PDB file of C-alpha atoms in Angstrom:
ATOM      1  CA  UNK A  26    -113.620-115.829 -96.841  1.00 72.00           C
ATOM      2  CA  UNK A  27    -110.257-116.548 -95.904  1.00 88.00           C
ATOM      3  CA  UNK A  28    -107.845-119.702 -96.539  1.00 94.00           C
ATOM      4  CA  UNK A  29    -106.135-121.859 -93.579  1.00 95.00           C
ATOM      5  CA  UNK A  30    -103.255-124.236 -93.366  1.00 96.00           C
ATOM      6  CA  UNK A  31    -101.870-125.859 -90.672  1.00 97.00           C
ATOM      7  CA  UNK A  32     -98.014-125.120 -88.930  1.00 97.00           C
ATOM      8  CA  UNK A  33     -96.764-128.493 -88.841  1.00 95.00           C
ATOM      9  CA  UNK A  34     -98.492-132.209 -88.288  1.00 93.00           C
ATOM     10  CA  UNK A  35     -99.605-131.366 -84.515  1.00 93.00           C
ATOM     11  CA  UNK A  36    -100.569-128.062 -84.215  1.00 97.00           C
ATOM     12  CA  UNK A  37    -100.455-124.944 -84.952  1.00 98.00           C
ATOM     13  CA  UNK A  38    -102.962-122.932 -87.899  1.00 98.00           C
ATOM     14  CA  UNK A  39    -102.456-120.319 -90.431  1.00 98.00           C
ATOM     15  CA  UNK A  40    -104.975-117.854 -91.847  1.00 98.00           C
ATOM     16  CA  UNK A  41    -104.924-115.851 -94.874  1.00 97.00           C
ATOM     17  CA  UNK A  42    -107.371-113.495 -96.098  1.00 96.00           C
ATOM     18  CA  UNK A  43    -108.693-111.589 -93.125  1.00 97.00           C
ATOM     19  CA  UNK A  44    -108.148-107.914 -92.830  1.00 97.00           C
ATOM     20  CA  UNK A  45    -108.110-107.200 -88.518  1.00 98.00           C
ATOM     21  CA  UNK A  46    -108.180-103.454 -89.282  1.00 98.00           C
ATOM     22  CA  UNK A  47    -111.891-103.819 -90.004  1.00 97.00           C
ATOM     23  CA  UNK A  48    -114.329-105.089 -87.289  1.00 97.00           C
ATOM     24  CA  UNK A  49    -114.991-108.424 -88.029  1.00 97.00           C
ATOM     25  CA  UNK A  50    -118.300-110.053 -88.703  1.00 97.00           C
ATOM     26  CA  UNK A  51    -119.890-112.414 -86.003  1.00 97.00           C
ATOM     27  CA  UNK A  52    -119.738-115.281 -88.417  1.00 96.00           C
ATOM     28  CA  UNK A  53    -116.234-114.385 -89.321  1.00 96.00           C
ATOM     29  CA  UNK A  54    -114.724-113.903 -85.923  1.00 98.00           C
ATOM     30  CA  UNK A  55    -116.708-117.347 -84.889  1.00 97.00           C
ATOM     31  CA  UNK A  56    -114.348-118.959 -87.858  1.00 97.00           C
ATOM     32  CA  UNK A  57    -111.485-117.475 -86.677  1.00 98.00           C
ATOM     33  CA  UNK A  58    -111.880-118.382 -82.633  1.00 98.00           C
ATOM     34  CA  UNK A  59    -112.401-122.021 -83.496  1.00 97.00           C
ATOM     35  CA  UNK A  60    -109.505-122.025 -86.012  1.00 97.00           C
ATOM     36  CA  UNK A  61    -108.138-121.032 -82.787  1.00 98.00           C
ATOM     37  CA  UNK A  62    -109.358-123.530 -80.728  1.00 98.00           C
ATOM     38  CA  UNK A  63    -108.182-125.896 -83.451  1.00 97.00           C
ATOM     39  CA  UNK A  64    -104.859-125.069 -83.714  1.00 98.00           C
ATOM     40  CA  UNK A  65    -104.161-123.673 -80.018  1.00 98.00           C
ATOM     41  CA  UNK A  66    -101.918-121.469 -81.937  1.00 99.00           C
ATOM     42  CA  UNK A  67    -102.966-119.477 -84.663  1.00 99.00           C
ATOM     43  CA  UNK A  68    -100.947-116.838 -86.993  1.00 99.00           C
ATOM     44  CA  UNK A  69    -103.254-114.362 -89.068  1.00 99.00           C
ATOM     45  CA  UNK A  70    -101.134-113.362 -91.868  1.00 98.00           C
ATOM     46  CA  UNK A  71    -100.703-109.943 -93.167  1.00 98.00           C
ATOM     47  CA  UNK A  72    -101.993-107.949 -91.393  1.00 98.00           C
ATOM     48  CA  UNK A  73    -101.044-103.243 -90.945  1.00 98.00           C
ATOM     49  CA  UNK A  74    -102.966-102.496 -87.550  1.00 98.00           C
ATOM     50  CA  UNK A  75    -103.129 -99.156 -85.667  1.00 98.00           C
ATOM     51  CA  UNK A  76    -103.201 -99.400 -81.387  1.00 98.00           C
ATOM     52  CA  UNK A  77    -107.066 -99.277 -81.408  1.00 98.00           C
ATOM     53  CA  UNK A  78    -107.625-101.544 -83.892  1.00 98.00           C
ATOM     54  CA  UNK A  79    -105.639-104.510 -82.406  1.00 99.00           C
ATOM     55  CA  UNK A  80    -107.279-103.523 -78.826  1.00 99.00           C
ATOM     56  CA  UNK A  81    -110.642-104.125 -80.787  1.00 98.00           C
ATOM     57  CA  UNK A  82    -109.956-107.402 -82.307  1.00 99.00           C
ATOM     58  CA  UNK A  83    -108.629-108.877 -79.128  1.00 99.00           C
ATOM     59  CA  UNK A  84    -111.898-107.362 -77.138  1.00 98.00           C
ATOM     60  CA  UNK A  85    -113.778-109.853 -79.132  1.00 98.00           C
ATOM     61  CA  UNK A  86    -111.890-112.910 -76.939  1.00 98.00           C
ATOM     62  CA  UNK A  87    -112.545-111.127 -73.691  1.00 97.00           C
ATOM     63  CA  UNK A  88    -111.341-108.762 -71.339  1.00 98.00           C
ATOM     64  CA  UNK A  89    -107.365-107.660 -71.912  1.00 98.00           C
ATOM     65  CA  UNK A  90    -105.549-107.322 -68.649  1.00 96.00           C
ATOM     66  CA  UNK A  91    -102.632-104.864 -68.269  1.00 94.00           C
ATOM     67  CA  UNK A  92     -99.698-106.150 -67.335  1.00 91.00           C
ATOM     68  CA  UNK A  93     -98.027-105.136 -64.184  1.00 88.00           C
ATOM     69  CA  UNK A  94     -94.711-104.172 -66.040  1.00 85.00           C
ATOM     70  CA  UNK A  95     -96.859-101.510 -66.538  1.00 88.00           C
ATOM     71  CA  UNK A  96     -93.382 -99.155 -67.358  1.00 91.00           C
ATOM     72  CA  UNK A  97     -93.792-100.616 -71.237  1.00 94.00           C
ATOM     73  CA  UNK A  98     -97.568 -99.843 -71.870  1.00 96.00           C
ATOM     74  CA  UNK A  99     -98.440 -98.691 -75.135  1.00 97.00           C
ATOM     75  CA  UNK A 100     -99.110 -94.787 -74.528  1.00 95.00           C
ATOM     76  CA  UNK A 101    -102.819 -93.950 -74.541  1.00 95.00           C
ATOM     77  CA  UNK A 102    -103.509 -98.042 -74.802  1.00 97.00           C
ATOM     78  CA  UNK A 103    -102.640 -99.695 -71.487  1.00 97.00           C
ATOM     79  CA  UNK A 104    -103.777-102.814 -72.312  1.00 98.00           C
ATOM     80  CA  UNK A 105    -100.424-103.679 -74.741  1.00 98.00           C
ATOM     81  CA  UNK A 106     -97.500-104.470 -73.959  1.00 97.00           C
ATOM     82  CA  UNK A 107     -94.292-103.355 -75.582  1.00 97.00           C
ATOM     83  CA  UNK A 108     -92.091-106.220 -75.924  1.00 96.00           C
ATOM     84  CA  UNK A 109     -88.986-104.620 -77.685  1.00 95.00           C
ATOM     85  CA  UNK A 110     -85.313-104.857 -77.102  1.00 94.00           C
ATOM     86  CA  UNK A 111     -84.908-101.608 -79.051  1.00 93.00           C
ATOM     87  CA  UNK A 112     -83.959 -98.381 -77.247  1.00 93.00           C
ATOM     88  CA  UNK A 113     -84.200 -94.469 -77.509  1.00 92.00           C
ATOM     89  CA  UNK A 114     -81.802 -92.117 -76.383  1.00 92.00           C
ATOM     90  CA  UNK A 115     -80.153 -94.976 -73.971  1.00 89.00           C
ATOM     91  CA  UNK A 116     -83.554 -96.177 -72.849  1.00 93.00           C
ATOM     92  CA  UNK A 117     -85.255 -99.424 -72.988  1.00 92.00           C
ATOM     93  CA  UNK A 118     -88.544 -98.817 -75.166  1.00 93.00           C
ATOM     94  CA  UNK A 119     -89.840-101.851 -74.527  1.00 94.00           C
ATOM     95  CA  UNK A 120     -89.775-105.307 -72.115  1.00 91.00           C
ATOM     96  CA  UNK A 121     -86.923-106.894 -73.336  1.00 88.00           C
ATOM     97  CA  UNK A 122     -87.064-110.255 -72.084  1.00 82.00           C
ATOM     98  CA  UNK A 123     -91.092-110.801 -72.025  1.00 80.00           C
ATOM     99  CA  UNK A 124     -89.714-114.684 -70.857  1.00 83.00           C
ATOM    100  CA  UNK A 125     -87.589-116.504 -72.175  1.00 87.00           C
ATOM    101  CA  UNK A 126     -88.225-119.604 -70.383  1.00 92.00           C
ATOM    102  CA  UNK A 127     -91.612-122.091 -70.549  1.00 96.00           C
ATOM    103  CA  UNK A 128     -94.599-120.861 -68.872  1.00 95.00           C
ATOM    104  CA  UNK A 129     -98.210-119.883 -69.058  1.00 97.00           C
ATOM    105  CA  UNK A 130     -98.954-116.168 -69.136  1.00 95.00           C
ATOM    106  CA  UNK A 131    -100.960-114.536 -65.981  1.00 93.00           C
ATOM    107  CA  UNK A 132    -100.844-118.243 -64.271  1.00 95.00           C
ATOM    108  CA  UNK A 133     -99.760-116.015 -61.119  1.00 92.00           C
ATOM    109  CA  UNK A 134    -103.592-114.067 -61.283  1.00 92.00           C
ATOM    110  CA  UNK A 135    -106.205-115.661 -59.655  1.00 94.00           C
ATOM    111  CA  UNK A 136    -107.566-115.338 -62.817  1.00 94.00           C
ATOM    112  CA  UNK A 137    -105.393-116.064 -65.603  1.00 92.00           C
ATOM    113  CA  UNK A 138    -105.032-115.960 -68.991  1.00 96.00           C
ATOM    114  CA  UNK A 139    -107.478-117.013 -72.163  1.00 97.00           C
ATOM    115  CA  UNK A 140    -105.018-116.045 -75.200  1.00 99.00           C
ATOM    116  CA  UNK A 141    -102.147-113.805 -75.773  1.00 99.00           C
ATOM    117  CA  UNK A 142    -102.265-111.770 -78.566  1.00 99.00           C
ATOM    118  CA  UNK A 143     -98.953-110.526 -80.213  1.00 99.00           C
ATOM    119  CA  UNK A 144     -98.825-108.123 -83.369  1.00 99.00           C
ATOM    120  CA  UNK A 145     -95.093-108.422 -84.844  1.00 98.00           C
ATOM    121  CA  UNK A 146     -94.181-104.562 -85.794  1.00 98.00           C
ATOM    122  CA  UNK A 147     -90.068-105.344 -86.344  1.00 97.00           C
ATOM    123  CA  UNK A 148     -88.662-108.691 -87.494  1.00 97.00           C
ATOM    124  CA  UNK A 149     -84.928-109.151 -86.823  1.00 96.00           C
ATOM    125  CA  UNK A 150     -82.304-110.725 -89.168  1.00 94.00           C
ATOM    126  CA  UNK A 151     -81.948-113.729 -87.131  1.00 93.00           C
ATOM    127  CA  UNK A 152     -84.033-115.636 -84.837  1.00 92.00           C
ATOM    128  CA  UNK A 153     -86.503-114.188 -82.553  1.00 94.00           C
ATOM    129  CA  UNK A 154     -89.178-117.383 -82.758  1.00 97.00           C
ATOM    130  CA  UNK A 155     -91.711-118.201 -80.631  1.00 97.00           C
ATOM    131  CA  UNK A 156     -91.502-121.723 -78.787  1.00 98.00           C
ATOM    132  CA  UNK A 157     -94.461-123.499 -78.174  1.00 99.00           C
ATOM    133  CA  UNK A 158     -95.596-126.942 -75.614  1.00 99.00           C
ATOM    134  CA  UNK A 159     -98.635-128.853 -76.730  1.00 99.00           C
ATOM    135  CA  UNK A 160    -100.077-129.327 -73.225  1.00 99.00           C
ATOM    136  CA  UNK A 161    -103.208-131.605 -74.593  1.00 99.00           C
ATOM    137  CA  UNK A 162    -101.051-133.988 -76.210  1.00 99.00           C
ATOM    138  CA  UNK A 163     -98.795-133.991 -73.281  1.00 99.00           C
ATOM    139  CA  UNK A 164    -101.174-134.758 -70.696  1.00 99.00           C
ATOM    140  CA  UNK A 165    -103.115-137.670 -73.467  1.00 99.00           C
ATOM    141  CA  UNK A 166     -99.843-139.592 -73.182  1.00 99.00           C
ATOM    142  CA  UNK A 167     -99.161-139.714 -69.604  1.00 99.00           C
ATOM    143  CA  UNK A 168    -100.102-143.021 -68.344  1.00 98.00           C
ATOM    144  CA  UNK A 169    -103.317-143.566 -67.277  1.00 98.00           C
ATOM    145  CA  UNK A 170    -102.551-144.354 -63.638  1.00 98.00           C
ATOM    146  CA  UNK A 171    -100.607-140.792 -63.603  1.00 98.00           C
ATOM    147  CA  UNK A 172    -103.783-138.999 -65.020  1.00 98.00           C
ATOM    148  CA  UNK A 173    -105.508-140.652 -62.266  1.00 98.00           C
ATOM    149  CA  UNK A 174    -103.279-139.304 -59.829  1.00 98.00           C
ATOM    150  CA  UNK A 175    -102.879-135.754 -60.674  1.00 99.00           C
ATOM    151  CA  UNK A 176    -106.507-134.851 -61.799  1.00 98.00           C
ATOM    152  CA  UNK A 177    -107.455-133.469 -58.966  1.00 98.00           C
ATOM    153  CA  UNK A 178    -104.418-131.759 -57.371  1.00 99.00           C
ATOM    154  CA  UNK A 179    -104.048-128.018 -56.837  1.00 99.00           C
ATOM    155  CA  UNK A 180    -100.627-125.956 -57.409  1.00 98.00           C
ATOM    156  CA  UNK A 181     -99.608-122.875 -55.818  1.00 96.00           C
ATOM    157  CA  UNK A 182     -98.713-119.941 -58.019  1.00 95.00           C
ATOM    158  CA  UNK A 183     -96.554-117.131 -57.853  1.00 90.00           C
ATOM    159  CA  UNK A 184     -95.385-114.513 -60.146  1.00 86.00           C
ATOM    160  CA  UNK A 185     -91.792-115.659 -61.173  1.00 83.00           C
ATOM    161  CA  UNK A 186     -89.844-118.486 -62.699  1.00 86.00           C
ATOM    162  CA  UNK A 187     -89.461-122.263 -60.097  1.00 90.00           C
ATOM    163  CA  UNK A 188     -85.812-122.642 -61.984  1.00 83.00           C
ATOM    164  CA  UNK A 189     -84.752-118.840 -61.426  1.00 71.00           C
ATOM    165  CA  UNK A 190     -85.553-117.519 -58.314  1.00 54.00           C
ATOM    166  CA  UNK A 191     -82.683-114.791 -58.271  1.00 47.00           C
ATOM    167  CA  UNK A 192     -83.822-111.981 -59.657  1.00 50.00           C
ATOM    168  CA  UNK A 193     -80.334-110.627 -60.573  1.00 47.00           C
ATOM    169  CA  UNK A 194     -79.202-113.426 -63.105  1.00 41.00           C
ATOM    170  CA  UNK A 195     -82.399-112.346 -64.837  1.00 39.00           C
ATOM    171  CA  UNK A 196     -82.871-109.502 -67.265  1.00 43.00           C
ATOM    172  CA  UNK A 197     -82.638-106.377 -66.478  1.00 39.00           C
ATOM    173  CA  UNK A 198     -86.008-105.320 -66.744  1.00 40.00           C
ATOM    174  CA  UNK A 199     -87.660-108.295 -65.635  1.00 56.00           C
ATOM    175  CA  UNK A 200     -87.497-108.147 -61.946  1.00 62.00           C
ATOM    176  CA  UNK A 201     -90.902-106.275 -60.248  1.00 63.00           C
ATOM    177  CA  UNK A 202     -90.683-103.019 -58.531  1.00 63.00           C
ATOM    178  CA  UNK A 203     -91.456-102.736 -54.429  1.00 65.00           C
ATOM    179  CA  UNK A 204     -94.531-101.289 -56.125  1.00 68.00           C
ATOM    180  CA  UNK A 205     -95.865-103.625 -58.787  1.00 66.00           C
ATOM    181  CA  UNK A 206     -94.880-106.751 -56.563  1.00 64.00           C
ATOM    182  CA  UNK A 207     -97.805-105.214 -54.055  1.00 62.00           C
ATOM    183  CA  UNK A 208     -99.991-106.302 -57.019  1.00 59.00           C
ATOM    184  CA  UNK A 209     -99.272-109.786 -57.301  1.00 64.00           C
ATOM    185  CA  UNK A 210     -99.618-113.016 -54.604  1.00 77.00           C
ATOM    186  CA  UNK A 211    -100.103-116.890 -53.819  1.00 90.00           C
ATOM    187  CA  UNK A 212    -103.279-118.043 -55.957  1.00 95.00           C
ATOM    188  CA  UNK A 213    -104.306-121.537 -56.956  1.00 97.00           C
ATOM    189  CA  UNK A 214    -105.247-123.453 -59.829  1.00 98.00           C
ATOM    190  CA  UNK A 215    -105.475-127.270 -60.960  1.00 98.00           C
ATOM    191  CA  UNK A 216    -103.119-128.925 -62.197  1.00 99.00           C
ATOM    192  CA  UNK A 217    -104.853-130.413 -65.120  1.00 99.00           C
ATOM    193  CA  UNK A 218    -107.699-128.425 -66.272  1.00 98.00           C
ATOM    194  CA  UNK A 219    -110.456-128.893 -68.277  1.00 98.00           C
ATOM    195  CA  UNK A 220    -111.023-126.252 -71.513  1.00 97.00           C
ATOM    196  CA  UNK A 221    -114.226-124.729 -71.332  1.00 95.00           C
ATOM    197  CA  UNK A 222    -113.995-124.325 -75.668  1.00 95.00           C
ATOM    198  CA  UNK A 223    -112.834-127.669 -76.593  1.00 97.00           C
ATOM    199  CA  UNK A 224    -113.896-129.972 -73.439  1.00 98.00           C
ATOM    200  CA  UNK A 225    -110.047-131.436 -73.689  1.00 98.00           C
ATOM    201  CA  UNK A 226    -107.941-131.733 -70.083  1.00 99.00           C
ATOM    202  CA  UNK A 227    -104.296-130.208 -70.484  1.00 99.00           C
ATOM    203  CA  UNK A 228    -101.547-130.129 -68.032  1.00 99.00           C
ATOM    204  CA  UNK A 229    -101.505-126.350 -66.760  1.00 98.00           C
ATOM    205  CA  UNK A 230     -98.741-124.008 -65.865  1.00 97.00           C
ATOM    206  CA  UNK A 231     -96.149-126.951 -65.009  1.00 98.00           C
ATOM    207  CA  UNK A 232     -92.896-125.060 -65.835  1.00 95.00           C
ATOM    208  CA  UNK A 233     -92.609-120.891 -64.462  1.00 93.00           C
ATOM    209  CA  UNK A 234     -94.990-119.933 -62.160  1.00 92.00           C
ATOM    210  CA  UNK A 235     -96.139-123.275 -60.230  1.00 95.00           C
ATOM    211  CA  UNK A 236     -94.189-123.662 -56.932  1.00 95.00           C
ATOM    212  CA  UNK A 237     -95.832-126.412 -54.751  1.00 95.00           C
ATOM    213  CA  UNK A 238     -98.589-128.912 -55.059  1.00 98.00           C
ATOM    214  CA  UNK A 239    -101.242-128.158 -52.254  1.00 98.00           C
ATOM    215  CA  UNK A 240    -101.536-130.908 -49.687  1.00 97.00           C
ATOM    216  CA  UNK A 241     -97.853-132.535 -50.792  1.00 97.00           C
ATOM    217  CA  UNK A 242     -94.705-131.877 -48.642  1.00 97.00           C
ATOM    218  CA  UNK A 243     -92.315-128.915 -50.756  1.00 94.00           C
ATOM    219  CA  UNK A 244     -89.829-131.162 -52.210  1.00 95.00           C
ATOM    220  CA  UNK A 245     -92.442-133.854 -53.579  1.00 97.00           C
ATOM    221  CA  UNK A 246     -94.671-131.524 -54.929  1.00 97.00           C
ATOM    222  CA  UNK A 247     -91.720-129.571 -56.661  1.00 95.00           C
ATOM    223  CA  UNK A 248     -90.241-133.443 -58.176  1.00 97.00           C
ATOM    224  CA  UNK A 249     -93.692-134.018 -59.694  1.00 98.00           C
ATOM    225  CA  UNK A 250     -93.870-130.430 -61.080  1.00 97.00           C
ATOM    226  CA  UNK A 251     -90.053-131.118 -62.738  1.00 97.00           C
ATOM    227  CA  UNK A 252     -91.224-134.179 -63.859  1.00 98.00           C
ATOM    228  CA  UNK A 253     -94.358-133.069 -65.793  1.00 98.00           C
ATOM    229  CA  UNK A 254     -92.590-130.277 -67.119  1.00 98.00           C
ATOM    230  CA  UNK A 255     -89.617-132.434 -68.389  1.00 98.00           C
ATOM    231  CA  UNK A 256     -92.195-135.035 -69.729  1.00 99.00           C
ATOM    232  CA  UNK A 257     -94.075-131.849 -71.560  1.00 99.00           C
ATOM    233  CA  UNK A 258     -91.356-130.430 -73.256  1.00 98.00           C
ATOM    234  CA  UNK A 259     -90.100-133.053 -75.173  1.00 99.00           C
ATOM    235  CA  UNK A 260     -89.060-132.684 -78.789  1.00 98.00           C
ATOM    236  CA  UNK A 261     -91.848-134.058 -79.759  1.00 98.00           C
ATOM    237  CA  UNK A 262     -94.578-131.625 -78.137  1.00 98.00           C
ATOM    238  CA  UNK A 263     -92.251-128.640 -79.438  1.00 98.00           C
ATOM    239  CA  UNK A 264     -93.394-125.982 -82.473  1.00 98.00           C
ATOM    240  CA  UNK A 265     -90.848-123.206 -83.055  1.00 98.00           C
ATOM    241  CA  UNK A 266     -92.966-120.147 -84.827  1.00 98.00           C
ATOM    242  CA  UNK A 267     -90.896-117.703 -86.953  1.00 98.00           C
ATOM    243  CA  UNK A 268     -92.149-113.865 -87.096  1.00 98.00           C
ATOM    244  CA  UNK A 269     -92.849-112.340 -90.079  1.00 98.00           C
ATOM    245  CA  UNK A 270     -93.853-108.393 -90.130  1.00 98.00           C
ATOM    246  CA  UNK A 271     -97.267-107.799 -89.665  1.00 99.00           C
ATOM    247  CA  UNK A 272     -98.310-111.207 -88.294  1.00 99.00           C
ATOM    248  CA  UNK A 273    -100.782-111.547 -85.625  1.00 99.00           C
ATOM    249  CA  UNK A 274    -100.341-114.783 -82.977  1.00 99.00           C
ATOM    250  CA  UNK A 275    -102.665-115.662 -80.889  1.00 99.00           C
ATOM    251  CA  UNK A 276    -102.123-118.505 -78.349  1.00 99.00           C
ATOM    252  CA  UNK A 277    -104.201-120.492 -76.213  1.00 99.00           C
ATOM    253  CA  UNK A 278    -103.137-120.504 -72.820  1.00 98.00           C
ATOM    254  CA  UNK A 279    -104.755-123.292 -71.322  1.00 98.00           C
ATOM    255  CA  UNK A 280    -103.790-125.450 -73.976  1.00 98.00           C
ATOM    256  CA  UNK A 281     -99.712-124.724 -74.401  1.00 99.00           C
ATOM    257  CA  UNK A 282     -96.350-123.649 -72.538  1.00 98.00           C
ATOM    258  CA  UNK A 283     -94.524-121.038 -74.572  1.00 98.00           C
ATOM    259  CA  UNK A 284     -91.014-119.504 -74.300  1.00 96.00           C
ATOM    260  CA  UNK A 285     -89.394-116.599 -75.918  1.00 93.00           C
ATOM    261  CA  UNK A 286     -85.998-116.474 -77.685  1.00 92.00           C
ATOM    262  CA  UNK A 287     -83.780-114.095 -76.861  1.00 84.00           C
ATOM    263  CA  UNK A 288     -82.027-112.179 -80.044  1.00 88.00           C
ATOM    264  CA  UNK A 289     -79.549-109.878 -80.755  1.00 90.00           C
ATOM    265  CA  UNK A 290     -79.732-106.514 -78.744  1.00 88.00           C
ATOM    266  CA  UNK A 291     -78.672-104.829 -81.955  1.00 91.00           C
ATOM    267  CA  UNK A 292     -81.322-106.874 -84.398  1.00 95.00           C
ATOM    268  CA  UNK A 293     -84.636-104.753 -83.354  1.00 96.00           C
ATOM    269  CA  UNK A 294     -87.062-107.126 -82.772  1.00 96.00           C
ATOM    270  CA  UNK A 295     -90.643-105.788 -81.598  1.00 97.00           C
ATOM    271  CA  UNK A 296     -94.204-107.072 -80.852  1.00 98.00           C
ATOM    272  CA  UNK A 297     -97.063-105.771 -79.259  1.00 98.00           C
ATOM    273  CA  UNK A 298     -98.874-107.951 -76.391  1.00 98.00           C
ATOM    274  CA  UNK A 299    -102.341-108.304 -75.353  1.00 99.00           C
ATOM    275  CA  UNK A 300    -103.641-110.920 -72.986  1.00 98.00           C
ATOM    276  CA  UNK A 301    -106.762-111.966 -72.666  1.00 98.00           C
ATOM    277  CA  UNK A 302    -108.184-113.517 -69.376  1.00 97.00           C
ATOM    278  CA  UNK A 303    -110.824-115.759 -68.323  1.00 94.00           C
ATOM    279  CA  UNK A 304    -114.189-114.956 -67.702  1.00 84.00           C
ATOM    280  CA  UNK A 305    -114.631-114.440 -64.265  1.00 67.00           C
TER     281      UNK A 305
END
């Protein structure tokens, strides 16, 4: 059986000892998904996995959603993405900026996100982490009379970023086509929801995709959002996960924020993505 450890004092698990090129046993993958749900981020060490096999493992969380930068799919495997700043023969082989700013993943789908699933395949030199926002702990310390007051409110989400809504300061290959934006529009969600594996409430999607709070004129609803999300990422809630080759991260996304770091375009840094969404 494999070994676990935690990432630092408040959250955040390590596991040793399981091989994800195998199909795992029901009593093993339970171990593993509640390590998950334990640690709302979870790095399974070790690991040398083929397309099919990581599609597999992260089957067993769900159904994996494509995403609509569908230009980087994995060839043959739609369901990863290729986040890579590498390129071949002048050409990007891979989403080089998958966001490098705090938000949920798929909180712009009417149904979003379980987990994200990355395999690291290239490690650069320098840098390259992960950042991660404990959204349980940040919603437990609000104060009680703010809990009260935002239990029950809906936001409106929308593919993009609240703090960057020109989509030529951003990376080049971030920006949707006429084409893939046809796939994406307005959906709601609450803005403190309940996890359906834990029971805990967490603040949801309060930096990137959430634009307005339903029933609240624009520029209230917006202050509230900045507020939350300047009260969530505080040093404090903050983990900073460094890659090693041939780790597999999972993350929960009902539980955290997360933002990638941008590295050095000639440092070849590159993962492969699957998300995971809710049951619908």
């Amino acid at each position: 059986m494999f070994t676990t450890r935690r990432l630092s004092e408040t959250f955040g698990m390590a596991i040793e000892g399981v091989d994800l090129s195998r199909p795992l046993a029901d009593d093993e993958f339970r171990a593993v998904e509640q390590a998950f749900f334990d640690g709302q981020i979870l790095a399974i060490k070790g690991q040398s996995l083929e397309p099919g096999a990581f599609v597999d493992f992260a089957r067993r969380f769900g159904p994996p959603q494509p995403h609509v930068i569908d230009q980087f799919h994995y060839p043959d495997h739609p369901d990863i993405l290729i986040l890579s700043n590498g390129k071949e023969n002048g050409r990007p082989i891979g989403l080089a900026d998958g966001g490098s700013y705090f938000h949920t993943d798929y909180s712009y789908l009417a149904v979003p996100a379980r987990v994200t699933i990355l395999y690291s395949v290239a490690v650069p030199k320098q840098g390259g982490n992960t950042l991660f926002a404990n959204m349980y702990a940040a919603y437990d310390d609000l104060p009680e009379a703010t809990r009260e007051r935002i239990d029950d409110l809906v936001v409106l989400h929308h593919y993009g970023n609240r703090d960057d809504l020109d989509e030529t300061s951003r990376t080049a290959a971030s920006p949707l086509s006429e084409a893939q934006k046809g796939k994406v529009d307005w959906v709601r969600h609450k803005l403190v929801r309940t996890h359906p594996g834990t029971g805990r409430k967490a603040l949801y999607a309060v930096s990137g995709s959430s634009f307005e709070v339903e029933g609240m004129p624009k520029d209230e609803g917006v202050q509230l959002l900045d507020d939350l999300k300047a009260h969530a990422l505080q040093d404090r809630y903050i983990y900073s996960y460094a890659y090693e080759k041939g780790d597999v991260v999972l993350w929960d996304d009902l539980a955290t924020l997360h933002s990638a770091t941008l590295t050095d375009p000639n440092d070849l840094r590159t993962l492969w993505r699957i998300t995971v969404i809710e049951e619908a």
